[in-house]
Amino acid sequence: MEEIGLKDNRQFTPVDVYAIQNMNRLQRMMDECMDGAVDGVMTEHFGRALQQYNRYNQLKYQERYAKASEQEGRATEVTVGFYLTDDDYPIVSVVYEFCPRRCSDVPKVVVAMQSFIATHSGWEIFDLNTDAEWQGISCDRSLVEFLHYEDHINEIQKFFLEKLNELHEIKVKNPDLHWK
């Protein structure tokens, strides 16, 4: 029971029941944030995103609900989505990452990322020079930052579009990196 997080309390709270009852609505809202114009720009800049039929598995095993465009040989990946944290609110994020064991020119990818974040505020490097399976850069915002707007989905889409357009600069300046 401890392994699956049920050691301490085996009772559903009212918040748990409310979350279960609204799970499909939440999924549709998150999908809408990543579909439409966001999917179009992602496809235009980085190739068709994978249709993530396994987003529930992502939630369970990776603590994320995201759409990804795998680049050449899955050496790199561009992702938009929602990442669960220990904080009260999930993170809304755009990510460009690489898999060191699949990426043949890690130093070149790292230099491109470092050059990019030097000129673009809000982007940060994560897990670089670690043994993490995926390393890269991301631009993250807490979901709470979008809640004061009247249309949360529209504002999240604008964030995704802005950051995908910024990220496209890496591809334009480094066309020889692992791209579709």
PDB file of C-alpha atoms in Angstrom:
ATOM      1  CA  MET A   1       0.000   0.000   0.000  1.00  0.00           C
ATOM      2  CA  GLU A   2       2.873   2.332   0.775  1.00  0.00           C
ATOM      3  CA  GLU A   3       4.235   1.935  -2.767  1.00  0.00           C
ATOM      4  CA  ILE A   4       1.061   3.300  -4.337  1.00  0.00           C
ATOM      5  CA  GLY A   5       0.534   6.098  -1.801  1.00  0.00           C
ATOM      6  CA  LEU A   6      -2.404   4.599   0.116  1.00  0.00           C
ATOM      7  CA  LYS A   7      -0.737   3.816   3.442  1.00  0.00           C
ATOM      8  CA  ASP A   8      -1.859   6.891   5.360  1.00  0.00           C
ATOM      9  CA  ASN A   9      -5.459   7.483   4.360  1.00  0.00           C
ATOM     10  CA  ARG A  10      -7.816   5.171   2.527  1.00  0.00           C
ATOM     11  CA  GLN A  11     -10.806   7.530   2.437  1.00  0.00           C
ATOM     12  CA  PHE A  12     -12.107   9.656  -0.417  1.00  0.00           C
ATOM     13  CA  THR A  13     -12.370  13.314   0.518  1.00  0.00           C
ATOM     14  CA  PRO A  14     -14.984  15.641  -0.979  1.00  0.00           C
ATOM     15  CA  VAL A  15     -12.215  17.150  -3.133  1.00  0.00           C
ATOM     16  CA  ASP A  16     -11.336  13.669  -4.445  1.00  0.00           C
ATOM     17  CA  VAL A  17     -14.953  12.964  -5.369  1.00  0.00           C
ATOM     18  CA  TYR A  18     -15.283  16.365  -7.074  1.00  0.00           C
ATOM     19  CA  ALA A  19     -12.100  15.675  -9.067  1.00  0.00           C
ATOM     20  CA  ILE A  20     -13.376  12.262 -10.188  1.00  0.00           C
ATOM     21  CA  GLN A  21     -16.722  13.715 -11.241  1.00  0.00           C
ATOM     22  CA  ASN A  22     -15.006  16.426 -13.303  1.00  0.00           C
ATOM     23  CA  MET A  23     -12.148  14.393 -14.765  1.00  0.00           C
ATOM     24  CA  ASN A  24     -13.570  14.300 -18.311  1.00  0.00           C
ATOM     25  CA  ARG A  25     -14.250  18.050 -18.260  1.00  0.00           C
ATOM     26  CA  LEU A  26     -10.676  18.740 -17.143  1.00  0.00           C
ATOM     27  CA  GLN A  27      -9.298  16.476 -19.853  1.00  0.00           C
ATOM     28  CA  ARG A  28     -11.334  18.283 -22.521  1.00  0.00           C
ATOM     29  CA  MET A  29     -10.105  21.659 -21.254  1.00  0.00           C
ATOM     30  CA  MET A  30      -6.460  20.583 -21.261  1.00  0.00           C
ATOM     31  CA  ASP A  31      -6.879  19.074 -24.733  1.00  0.00           C
ATOM     32  CA  GLU A  32      -8.415  22.309 -25.982  1.00  0.00           C
ATOM     33  CA  CYS A  33      -5.386  24.223 -24.676  1.00  0.00           C
ATOM     34  CA  MET A  34      -3.099  22.021 -26.790  1.00  0.00           C
ATOM     35  CA  ASP A  35      -5.276  21.563 -29.887  1.00  0.00           C
ATOM     36  CA  GLY A  36      -6.391  23.949 -32.622  1.00  0.00           C
ATOM     37  CA  ALA A  37      -3.955  26.802 -33.263  1.00  0.00           C
ATOM     38  CA  VAL A  38      -1.359  25.347 -30.872  1.00  0.00           C
ATOM     39  CA  ASP A  39      -1.355  22.020 -32.697  1.00  0.00           C
ATOM     40  CA  GLY A  40      -1.156  23.878 -36.014  1.00  0.00           C
ATOM     41  CA  VAL A  41       1.899  25.930 -35.013  1.00  0.00           C
ATOM     42  CA  MET A  42       3.537  22.905 -33.443  1.00  0.00           C
ATOM     43  CA  THR A  43       3.009  20.924 -36.658  1.00  0.00           C
ATOM     44  CA  GLU A  44       4.219  23.794 -38.848  1.00  0.00           C
ATOM     45  CA  HIS A  45       7.409  24.390 -36.845  1.00  0.00           C
ATOM     46  CA  PHE A  46       8.281  20.928 -35.529  1.00  0.00           C
ATOM     47  CA  GLY A  47       6.242  18.352 -37.411  1.00  0.00           C
ATOM     48  CA  ARG A  48       3.065  16.578 -36.476  1.00  0.00           C
ATOM     49  CA  ALA A  49       2.671  15.994 -32.759  1.00  0.00           C
ATOM     50  CA  LEU A  50       1.978  12.498 -31.579  1.00  0.00           C
ATOM     51  CA  GLN A  51      -1.658  11.940 -30.828  1.00  0.00           C
ATOM     52  CA  GLN A  52      -1.307  10.993 -27.207  1.00  0.00           C
ATOM     53  CA  TYR A  53      -3.915   8.320 -26.673  1.00  0.00           C
ATOM     54  CA  ASN A  54      -2.034   7.474 -23.499  1.00  0.00           C
ATOM     55  CA  ARG A  55      -2.354  10.784 -21.663  1.00  0.00           C
ATOM     56  CA  TYR A  56      -3.863   8.985 -18.671  1.00  0.00           C
ATOM     57  CA  ASN A  57      -0.732   6.829 -18.570  1.00  0.00           C
ATOM     58  CA  GLN A  58       1.331  10.003 -18.715  1.00  0.00           C
ATOM     59  CA  LEU A  59      -0.526  11.273 -15.670  1.00  0.00           C
ATOM     60  CA  LYS A  60       0.012   8.040 -13.805  1.00  0.00           C
ATOM     61  CA  TYR A  61       3.659   7.389 -14.678  1.00  0.00           C
ATOM     62  CA  GLN A  62       5.133  10.741 -15.694  1.00  0.00           C
ATOM     63  CA  GLU A  63       2.924  13.178 -13.788  1.00  0.00           C
ATOM     64  CA  ARG A  64       2.201  15.126 -16.949  1.00  0.00           C
ATOM     65  CA  TYR A  65      -0.567  15.604 -19.499  1.00  0.00           C
ATOM     66  CA  ALA A  66       1.177  16.715 -22.663  1.00  0.00           C
ATOM     67  CA  LYS A  67       1.423  16.696 -26.443  1.00  0.00           C
ATOM     68  CA  ALA A  68       4.851  16.002 -27.939  1.00  0.00           C
ATOM     69  CA  SER A  69       6.448  16.261 -31.338  1.00  0.00           C
ATOM     70  CA  GLU A  70       9.263  13.758 -31.495  1.00  0.00           C
ATOM     71  CA  GLN A  71      12.080  14.934 -33.681  1.00  0.00           C
ATOM     72  CA  GLU A  72      14.503  12.864 -35.772  1.00  0.00           C
ATOM     73  CA  GLY A  73      15.081   9.448 -34.205  1.00  0.00           C
ATOM     74  CA  ARG A  74      13.427  10.646 -31.002  1.00  0.00           C
ATOM     75  CA  ALA A  75      16.773  12.232 -30.120  1.00  0.00           C
ATOM     76  CA  THR A  76      14.948  15.454 -29.278  1.00  0.00           C
ATOM     77  CA  GLU A  77      11.369  16.362 -28.516  1.00  0.00           C
ATOM     78  CA  VAL A  78       9.218  19.493 -28.345  1.00  0.00           C
ATOM     79  CA  THR A  79       6.395  19.267 -25.814  1.00  0.00           C
ATOM     80  CA  VAL A  80       3.534  21.443 -24.583  1.00  0.00           C
ATOM     81  CA  GLY A  81       1.401  20.525 -21.631  1.00  0.00           C
ATOM     82  CA  PHE A  82       0.626  20.355 -17.958  1.00  0.00           C
ATOM     83  CA  TYR A  83       3.063  18.983 -15.360  1.00  0.00           C
ATOM     84  CA  LEU A  84       2.002  17.996 -11.853  1.00  0.00           C
ATOM     85  CA  THR A  85       4.142  19.244  -8.980  1.00  0.00           C
ATOM     86  CA  ASP A  86       4.160  19.163  -5.205  1.00  0.00           C
ATOM     87  CA  ASP A  87       2.819  22.722  -5.292  1.00  0.00           C
ATOM     88  CA  ASP A  88      -0.888  23.521  -5.180  1.00  0.00           C
ATOM     89  CA  TYR A  89      -1.058  24.165  -8.928  1.00  0.00           C
ATOM     90  CA  PRO A  90       0.339  22.296 -11.924  1.00  0.00           C
ATOM     91  CA  ILE A  91       2.872  23.860 -14.273  1.00  0.00           C
ATOM     92  CA  VAL A  92       1.933  24.886 -17.804  1.00  0.00           C
ATOM     93  CA  SER A  93       5.054  24.324 -19.875  1.00  0.00           C
ATOM     94  CA  VAL A  94       6.746  24.349 -23.261  1.00  0.00           C
ATOM     95  CA  VAL A  95       9.782  22.058 -23.388  1.00  0.00           C
ATOM     96  CA  TYR A  96      12.624  21.309 -25.800  1.00  0.00           C
ATOM     97  CA  GLU A  97      14.558  18.293 -24.572  1.00  0.00           C
ATOM     98  CA  PHE A  98      17.009  15.676 -25.720  1.00  0.00           C
ATOM     99  CA  CYS A  99      17.774  12.099 -24.793  1.00  0.00           C
ATOM    100  CA  PRO A 100      21.562  11.828 -24.301  1.00  0.00           C
ATOM    101  CA  ARG A 101      21.697   8.162 -25.291  1.00  0.00           C
ATOM    102  CA  ARG A 102      19.851   8.802 -28.574  1.00  0.00           C
ATOM    103  CA  CYS A 103      21.356  12.193 -29.415  1.00  0.00           C
ATOM    104  CA  SER A 104      24.610  11.883 -31.361  1.00  0.00           C
ATOM    105  CA  ASP A 105      25.691  15.501 -30.893  1.00  0.00           C
ATOM    106  CA  VAL A 106      24.786  16.431 -27.312  1.00  0.00           C
ATOM    107  CA  PRO A 107      27.410  19.213 -27.045  1.00  0.00           C
ATOM    108  CA  LYS A 108      25.988  20.961 -30.109  1.00  0.00           C
ATOM    109  CA  VAL A 109      22.411  20.712 -28.789  1.00  0.00           C
ATOM    110  CA  VAL A 110      23.500  22.053 -25.383  1.00  0.00           C
ATOM    111  CA  VAL A 111      25.321  25.021 -26.971  1.00  0.00           C
ATOM    112  CA  ALA A 112      22.207  25.834 -29.018  1.00  0.00           C
ATOM    113  CA  MET A 113      20.048  25.681 -25.881  1.00  0.00           C
ATOM    114  CA  GLN A 114      22.427  27.833 -23.843  1.00  0.00           C
ATOM    115  CA  SER A 115      22.634  30.401 -26.625  1.00  0.00           C
ATOM    116  CA  PHE A 116      18.839  30.473 -26.853  1.00  0.00           C
ATOM    117  CA  ILE A 117      18.170  30.972 -23.140  1.00  0.00           C
ATOM    118  CA  ALA A 118      20.787  33.740 -22.987  1.00  0.00           C
ATOM    119  CA  THR A 119      18.537  35.851 -25.224  1.00  0.00           C
ATOM    120  CA  HIS A 120      15.073  34.680 -24.139  1.00  0.00           C
ATOM    121  CA  SER A 121      13.804  35.388 -20.652  1.00  0.00           C
ATOM    122  CA  GLY A 122      11.726  32.822 -18.823  1.00  0.00           C
ATOM    123  CA  TRP A 123      13.489  29.792 -20.294  1.00  0.00           C
ATOM    124  CA  GLU A 124      15.586  27.591 -18.007  1.00  0.00           C
ATOM    125  CA  ILE A 125      17.813  24.563 -18.392  1.00  0.00           C
ATOM    126  CA  PHE A 126      16.822  21.414 -16.515  1.00  0.00           C
ATOM    127  CA  ASP A 127      18.719  18.215 -15.615  1.00  0.00           C
ATOM    128  CA  LEU A 128      21.737  19.160 -17.740  1.00  0.00           C
ATOM    129  CA  ASN A 129      24.841  17.078 -16.947  1.00  0.00           C
ATOM    130  CA  THR A 130      22.869  14.583 -14.902  1.00  0.00           C
ATOM    131  CA  ASP A 131      21.953  10.989 -15.589  1.00  0.00           C
ATOM    132  CA  ALA A 132      18.339  11.975 -16.344  1.00  0.00           C
ATOM    133  CA  GLU A 133      16.834  10.232 -19.366  1.00  0.00           C
ATOM    134  CA  TRP A 134      15.709  13.606 -20.782  1.00  0.00           C
ATOM    135  CA  GLN A 135      17.486  16.941 -20.378  1.00  0.00           C
ATOM    136  CA  GLY A 136      16.740  20.299 -21.895  1.00  0.00           C
ATOM    137  CA  ILE A 137      15.097  23.687 -21.562  1.00  0.00           C
ATOM    138  CA  SER A 138      11.611  24.722 -20.569  1.00  0.00           C
ATOM    139  CA  CYS A 139       9.497  27.789 -20.074  1.00  0.00           C
ATOM    140  CA  ASP A 140       7.147  27.161 -17.180  1.00  0.00           C
ATOM    141  CA  ARG A 141       4.234  29.054 -15.670  1.00  0.00           C
ATOM    142  CA  SER A 142       2.115  28.036 -12.743  1.00  0.00           C
ATOM    143  CA  LEU A 143      -1.498  27.463 -13.729  1.00  0.00           C
ATOM    144  CA  VAL A 144      -2.448  30.004 -11.061  1.00  0.00           C
ATOM    145  CA  GLU A 145      -0.927  32.761 -13.256  1.00  0.00           C
ATOM    146  CA  PHE A 146      -3.711  32.189 -15.802  1.00  0.00           C
ATOM    147  CA  LEU A 147      -6.639  32.118 -13.385  1.00  0.00           C
ATOM    148  CA  HIS A 148      -7.219  35.861 -13.194  1.00  0.00           C
ATOM    149  CA  TYR A 149      -8.109  35.984 -16.908  1.00  0.00           C
ATOM    150  CA  GLU A 150     -11.702  35.565 -18.031  1.00  0.00           C
ATOM    151  CA  ASP A 151     -10.762  32.860 -20.565  1.00  0.00           C
ATOM    152  CA  HIS A 152      -8.113  30.558 -19.081  1.00  0.00           C
ATOM    153  CA  ILE A 153      -7.877  28.337 -22.157  1.00  0.00           C
ATOM    154  CA  ASN A 154      -7.308  31.274 -24.495  1.00  0.00           C
ATOM    155  CA  GLU A 155      -4.510  32.643 -22.286  1.00  0.00           C
ATOM    156  CA  ILE A 156      -2.807  29.251 -22.010  1.00  0.00           C
ATOM    157  CA  GLN A 157      -3.021  28.860 -25.785  1.00  0.00           C
ATOM    158  CA  LYS A 158      -1.440  32.315 -26.224  1.00  0.00           C
ATOM    159  CA  PHE A 159       1.385  31.275 -23.889  1.00  0.00           C
ATOM    160  CA  PHE A 160       1.953  28.017 -25.803  1.00  0.00           C
ATOM    161  CA  LEU A 161       1.916  29.840 -29.160  1.00  0.00           C
ATOM    162  CA  GLU A 162       4.313  32.559 -28.026  1.00  0.00           C
ATOM    163  CA  LYS A 163       6.802  30.060 -26.613  1.00  0.00           C
ATOM    164  CA  LEU A 164       6.568  27.682 -29.593  1.00  0.00           C
ATOM    165  CA  ASN A 165       7.282  30.612 -31.905  1.00  0.00           C
ATOM    166  CA  GLU A 166      10.270  31.597 -29.755  1.00  0.00           C
ATOM    167  CA  LEU A 167      11.508  28.014 -29.698  1.00  0.00           C
ATOM    168  CA  HIS A 168      11.315  27.846 -33.484  1.00  0.00           C
ATOM    169  CA  GLU A 169      14.338  30.180 -33.526  1.00  0.00           C
ATOM    170  CA  ILE A 170      16.542  27.300 -32.343  1.00  0.00           C
ATOM    171  CA  LYS A 171      15.480  25.261 -35.354  1.00  0.00           C
ATOM    172  CA  VAL A 172      16.026  28.174 -37.754  1.00  0.00           C
ATOM    173  CA  LYS A 173      19.497  28.950 -36.334  1.00  0.00           C
ATOM    174  CA  ASN A 174      20.488  25.272 -35.999  1.00  0.00           C
ATOM    175  CA  PRO A 175      18.908  23.395 -38.915  1.00  0.00           C
ATOM    176  CA  ASP A 176      21.406  20.541 -38.618  1.00  0.00           C
ATOM    177  CA  LEU A 177      20.203  19.470 -35.161  1.00  0.00           C
ATOM    178  CA  HIS A 178      17.760  16.576 -34.870  1.00  0.00           C
ATOM    179  CA  TRP A 179      14.620  17.955 -36.538  1.00  0.00           C
ATOM    180  CA  LYS A 180      11.810  16.429 -38.566  1.00  0.00           C
TER     181      LYS A 180
END
